[in-house]
C-alpha positions as a Markdown table, in Angstrom:
| # | Residue | x | y | z |
|---|---|---|---|---|
| 1 | Met | -37.2 | 21.9 | 13.4 |
| 2 | Ile | -39.2 | 19.8 | 10.8 |
| 3 | Arg | -40.4 | 17.3 | 13.5 |
| 4 | Ser | -41.7 | 20.1 | 15.8 |
| 5 | Met | -43.5 | 21.8 | 12.8 |
| 6 | Leu | -45.1 | 18.3 | 11.8 |
| 7 | Ala | -46.1 | 17.7 | 15.6 |
| 8 | Ala | -47.7 | 21.1 | 15.7 |
| 9 | Ala | -49.5 | 20.3 | 12.4 |
| 10 | Leu | -50.9 | 17.1 | 13.7 |
| 11 | Val | -52.1 | 18.6 | 17.1 |
| 12 | Ala | -53.9 | 21.4 | 14.9 |
| 13 | Leu | -55.5 | 18.8 | 12.7 |
| 14 | Ala | -56.7 | 16.7 | 15.6 |
| 15 | Leu | -58.0 | 19.8 | 17.3 |
| 16 | Ala | -59.8 | 20.9 | 14.1 |
| 17 | Ala | -61.3 | 17.4 | 13.5 |
| 18 | Pro | -65.1 | 17.3 | 14.5 |
| 19 | Pro | -65.5 | 15.3 | 17.8 |
| 20 | Val | -66.5 | 11.6 | 17.7 |
| 21 | Thr | -68.1 | 10.0 | 20.8 |
| 22 | His | -68.2 | 6.3 | 21.5 |
| 23 | Asp | -70.7 | 4.4 | 23.7 |
| 24 | Val | -71.9 | 0.9 | 24.3 |
| 25 | Leu | -75.4 | -0.1 | 24.1 |
| 26 | Pro | -76.2 | -3.6 | 25.6 |
| 27 | Val | -79.0 | -5.4 | 23.9 |
| 28 | Phe | -80.5 | -8.6 | 25.3 |
| 29 | Val | -81.3 | -11.1 | 22.5 |
| 30 | Pro | -84.1 | -13.6 | 23.5 |
| 31 | Pro | -84.0 | -17.2 | 22.0 |
| 32 | Ala | -85.2 | -17.4 | 18.5 |
| 33 | Gly | -88.9 | -18.0 | 18.2 |
| 34 | Thr | -89.5 | -16.1 | 21.3 |
| 35 | Thr | -90.6 | -12.6 | 22.1 |
| 36 | Ser | -88.8 | -10.3 | 24.8 |
| 37 | Ala | -91.5 | -9.7 | 27.5 |
| 38 | Ser | -89.9 | -6.3 | 28.1 |
| 39 | Gly | -90.5 | -4.7 | 24.8 |
| 40 | Val | -88.9 | -1.4 | 24.6 |
| 41 | Asp | -88.7 | -1.1 | 28.4 |
| 42 | Tyr | -85.6 | -3.3 | 28.7 |
| 43 | Gln | -82.9 | -2.0 | 31.0 |
| 44 | Tyr | -79.6 | -0.8 | 29.7 |
| 45 | Thr | -76.3 | 0.6 | 31.0 |
| 46 | Trp | -74.0 | 2.8 | 29.1 |
| 47 | Gly | -70.4 | 1.8 | 28.9 |
| 48 | Gly | -68.1 | 4.6 | 30.1 |
| 49 | Ser | -70.3 | 7.4 | 29.5 |
| 50 | Thr | -72.1 | 10.1 | 31.8 |
| 51 | Pro | -75.7 | 10.4 | 30.9 |
| 52 | Leu | -76.8 | 14.0 | 29.9 |
| 53 | Gly | -80.2 | 15.4 | 30.7 |
| 54 | Ile | -83.0 | 15.5 | 28.2 |
| 55 | Pro | -81.9 | 18.1 | 25.5 |
| 56 | Pro | -84.3 | 20.7 | 24.2 |
| 57 | Leu | -86.5 | 18.9 | 21.4 |
| 58 | Gly | -87.5 | 21.4 | 18.5 |
| 59 | Val | -90.7 | 19.2 | 17.7 |
| 60 | Phe | -92.3 | 20.5 | 21.0 |
| 61 | Asp | -91.9 | 24.2 | 19.6 |
| 62 | Arg | -94.0 | 23.3 | 16.7 |
| 63 | Pro | -97.9 | 23.7 | 16.6 |
| 64 | Arg | -99.7 | 20.5 | 17.6 |
| 65 | Arg | -101.4 | 18.7 | 14.8 |
| 66 | Ala | -104.1 | 16.1 | 14.6 |
| 67 | Arg | -101.5 | 13.4 | 14.0 |
| 68 | Asp | -99.8 | 14.1 | 17.3 |
| 69 | Val | -102.7 | 12.8 | 19.4 |
| 70 | Leu | -101.8 | 9.6 | 21.1 |
| 71 | Pro | -103.7 | 6.4 | 19.8 |
| 72 | Ala | -105.6 | 4.7 | 22.5 |
| 73 | Pro | -103.0 | 2.2 | 23.7 |
| 74 | Ala | -100.6 | 5.0 | 24.1 |
| 75 | Arg | -103.0 | 7.1 | 26.0 |
| 76 | Thr | -103.3 | 4.3 | 28.6 |
| 77 | Phe | -99.6 | 4.2 | 29.0 |
| 78 | Ala | -99.6 | 8.1 | 29.3 |
| 79 | Arg | -102.0 | 7.9 | 32.2 |
| 80 | Phe | -100.1 | 5.2 | 34.0 |
| 81 | Ala | -96.9 | 7.3 | 33.7 |
| 82 | His | -98.6 | 10.5 | 34.8 |
| 83 | Gly | -97.1 | 12.1 | 31.6 |
| 84 | Glu | -98.4 | 15.2 | 29.8 |
| 85 | Ala | -100.4 | 13.5 | 26.9 |
| 86 | Arg | -101.8 | 16.7 | 25.8 |
| 87 | Arg | -98.3 | 17.7 | 24.8 |
| 88 | Ser | -97.8 | 14.7 | 22.8 |
| 89 | Arg | -96.0 | 14.8 | 19.3 |
| 90 | Leu | -95.6 | 12.3 | 16.7 |
| 91 | Leu | -91.8 | 12.1 | 15.9 |
| 92 | Ile | -91.9 | 9.6 | 13.1 |
| 93 | Ala | -94.1 | 7.2 | 11.1 |
| 94 | Ala | -92.3 | 4.8 | 8.9 |
| 95 | Asp | -92.9 | 1.0 | 7.7 |
| 96 | Gly | -95.9 | 0.8 | 9.7 |
| 97 | Ala | -94.5 | 1.9 | 13.0 |
| 98 | Ser | -94.9 | 5.2 | 14.7 |
| 99 | Val | -92.9 | 6.8 | 17.6 |
| 100 | Tyr | -94.6 | 9.4 | 19.9 |
| 101 | Ala | -93.2 | 11.4 | 22.6 |
| 102 | Phe | -94.6 | 13.6 | 25.5 |
| 103 | Pro | -92.9 | 15.3 | 28.4 |
| 104 | Lys | -93.3 | 14.4 | 32.1 |
| 105 | Ala | -92.7 | 16.4 | 35.2 |
| 106 | Gly | -89.3 | 16.4 | 36.6 |
| 107 | Gly | -87.6 | 16.8 | 33.2 |
| 108 | Gln | -88.3 | 13.4 | 32.0 |
| 109 | Leu | -89.5 | 12.3 | 28.4 |
| 110 | Cys | -91.8 | 9.5 | 27.7 |
| 111 | Val | -91.7 | 7.7 | 24.4 |
| 112 | Val | -94.1 | 5.3 | 23.0 |
| 113 | Arg | -93.8 | 3.2 | 20.0 |
| 114 | Glu | -96.9 | 1.8 | 18.1 |
| 115 | Pro | -98.2 | -0.7 | 17.5 |
| 116 | Asn | -97.4 | -3.2 | 20.3 |
| 117 | Gly | -94.4 | -1.4 | 21.5 |
| 118 | Gly | -95.3 | -0.3 | 25.0 |
| 119 | Gly | -93.5 | 2.8 | 26.3 |
| 120 | Thr | -90.7 | 4.0 | 28.6 |
| 121 | Cys | -89.8 | 7.3 | 30.4 |
| 122 | Val | -86.3 | 8.4 | 30.6 |
| 123 | Ser | -84.5 | 11.2 | 32.4 |
| 124 | Ser | -81.4 | 11.4 | 30.3 |
| 125 | Phe | -79.8 | 10.9 | 26.9 |
| 126 | Val | -76.2 | 9.8 | 26.0 |
| 127 | His | -74.5 | 12.3 | 23.6 |
| 128 | Gly | -77.8 | 13.6 | 22.4 |
| 129 | Ala | -79.7 | 10.4 | 21.6 |
| 130 | Tyr | -81.8 | 7.7 | 23.1 |
| 131 | Pro | -81.2 | 4.6 | 20.6 |
| 132 | Gln | -83.3 | 1.4 | 21.0 |
| 133 | Val | -82.8 | -2.0 | 19.4 |
| 134 | Glu | -85.6 | -4.5 | 19.0 |
| 135 | Pro | -84.0 | -7.8 | 18.2 |
| 136 | Arg | -85.0 | -9.2 | 14.8 |
| 137 | Arg | -87.4 | -6.3 | 14.3 |
| 138 | Glu | -86.4 | -2.7 | 14.2 |
| 139 | Val | -84.0 | -0.1 | 15.4 |
| 140 | Trp | -85.3 | 3.5 | 16.4 |
| 141 | Gly | -84.7 | 6.4 | 18.8 |
| 142 | Val | -85.0 | 10.0 | 19.7 |
| 143 | Val | -82.3 | 12.3 | 18.6 |
| 144 | Asp | -81.7 | 16.1 | 19.4 |
| 145 | Asp | -82.2 | 18.8 | 17.0 |
| 146 | Ala | -78.5 | 18.7 | 15.6 |
| 147 | Ala | -79.0 | 15.4 | 14.2 |
| 148 | Thr | -78.8 | 15.2 | 10.3 |
| 149 | Ser | -78.8 | 11.5 | 9.5 |
| 150 | Val | -78.5 | 8.1 | 11.3 |
| 151 | Asp | -76.5 | 5.1 | 9.9 |
| 152 | Val | -77.1 | 1.5 | 11.1 |
| 153 | Thr | -74.6 | -1.2 | 10.4 |
| 154 | Val | -76.1 | -4.6 | 9.9 |
| 155 | Asp | -74.3 | -7.8 | 8.9 |
| 156 | Gly | -71.6 | -5.5 | 7.4 |
| 157 | Arg | -73.9 | -3.3 | 5.4 |
| 158 | Val | -74.4 | 0.4 | 6.4 |
| 159 | Leu | -78.2 | 1.2 | 6.2 |
| 160 | His | -79.7 | 4.6 | 6.3 |
| 161 | Ala | -82.5 | 5.0 | 8.9 |
| 162 | Ala | -85.6 | 7.1 | 8.2 |
| 163 | Leu | -85.1 | 10.6 | 10.0 |
| 164 | Gly | -88.2 | 12.3 | 11.3 |
| 165 | Arg | -88.9 | 15.1 | 13.9 |
| 166 | Asn | -86.2 | 14.3 | 16.5 |
| 167 | Ala | -86.5 | 10.6 | 15.8 |
| 168 | Phe | -85.2 | 7.8 | 13.6 |
| 169 | Tyr | -86.5 | 4.4 | 12.7 |
| 170 | Leu | -85.1 | 1.4 | 10.5 |
| 171 | Ala | -86.8 | -2.0 | 10.1 |
| 172 | Leu | -84.4 | -4.6 | 10.4 |
| 173 | Pro | -83.7 | -6.8 | 7.1 |
| 174 | His | -85.1 | -10.4 | 7.0 |
| 175 | Gly | -82.9 | -12.5 | 9.0 |
| 176 | Ala | -80.9 | -9.9 | 10.8 |
| 177 | Val | -80.9 | -10.1 | 14.7 |
| 178 | Val | -79.2 | -6.9 | 15.9 |
| 179 | Pro | -77.1 | -4.3 | 14.4 |
| 180 | Thr | -73.5 | -3.8 | 15.3 |
| 181 | Arg | -73.5 | -0.2 | 15.6 |
| 182 | Ile | -75.6 | 3.0 | 15.3 |
| 183 | Val | -74.0 | 6.3 | 14.1 |
| 184 | Val | -75.8 | 9.5 | 14.5 |
| 185 | His | -74.5 | 12.3 | 12.6 |
| 186 | Glu | -74.9 | 15.9 | 13.6 |
| 187 | Arg | -74.3 | 19.3 | 12.1 |
| 188 | Gly | -70.5 | 20.3 | 11.7 |
| 189 | Gly | -69.5 | 16.6 | 11.0 |
| 190 | Val | -69.9 | 15.6 | 14.9 |
| 191 | Arg | -70.6 | 11.7 | 15.0 |
| 192 | His | -72.0 | 9.6 | 17.9 |
| 193 | Val | -71.3 | 6.2 | 17.6 |
| 194 | Tyr | -73.2 | 3.5 | 19.7 |
| 195 | Val | -71.6 | -0.1 | 19.7 |
| 196 | Val | -74.2 | -2.7 | 20.2 |
| 197 | Lys | -73.2 | -5.3 | 22.8 |
| 198 | Arg | -75.3 | -8.4 | 22.0 |
| 199 | Leu | -76.2 | -10.3 | 25.4 |
| 200 | Gly | -78.2 | -13.4 | 25.8 |
| 201 | Pro | -78.5 | -16.6 | 23.6 |
| 202 | Ala | -78.3 | -16.3 | 19.6 |
């Protein structure tokens, strides 16, 4: 009787606990002293997850401001990508870097990081986020409306990324190469854990 009651209590506790998702984010690390030619456009695969479409992002429901206009290099990318540059939004500006986004036909989202970041267009997020890692430089990404904070584990330390309008940003500490994981916290206690899988030479 006691065992059955204990088992029932454990099942109820498990069902009541906020969900936690786990995904793998492969990151190619170029040799020290070199720069990756792919920038933010590196190809990635998600370990064991089914990508979801782009979630609605509240930033596009807000009035467009002067700061939301794409800078010249980003406008060049927008023309090349055939995106809707007139609907661009500045998602976050932190530590000298800015992340912009604009929609594209077919349900895609184009994201540009300035300065010198290039851009990419994606058709899906995994568990409400599109995280990116630039080795030895920064960690950033786009998140859905439910995100409340983002933690980045670097060399055993948990650092809090700046959170803007549907985006986060963290400059890596001096000497750090890549984080080991990124955790997106959402309302209601939901956590999305992205484990960084380091590829390539040190």
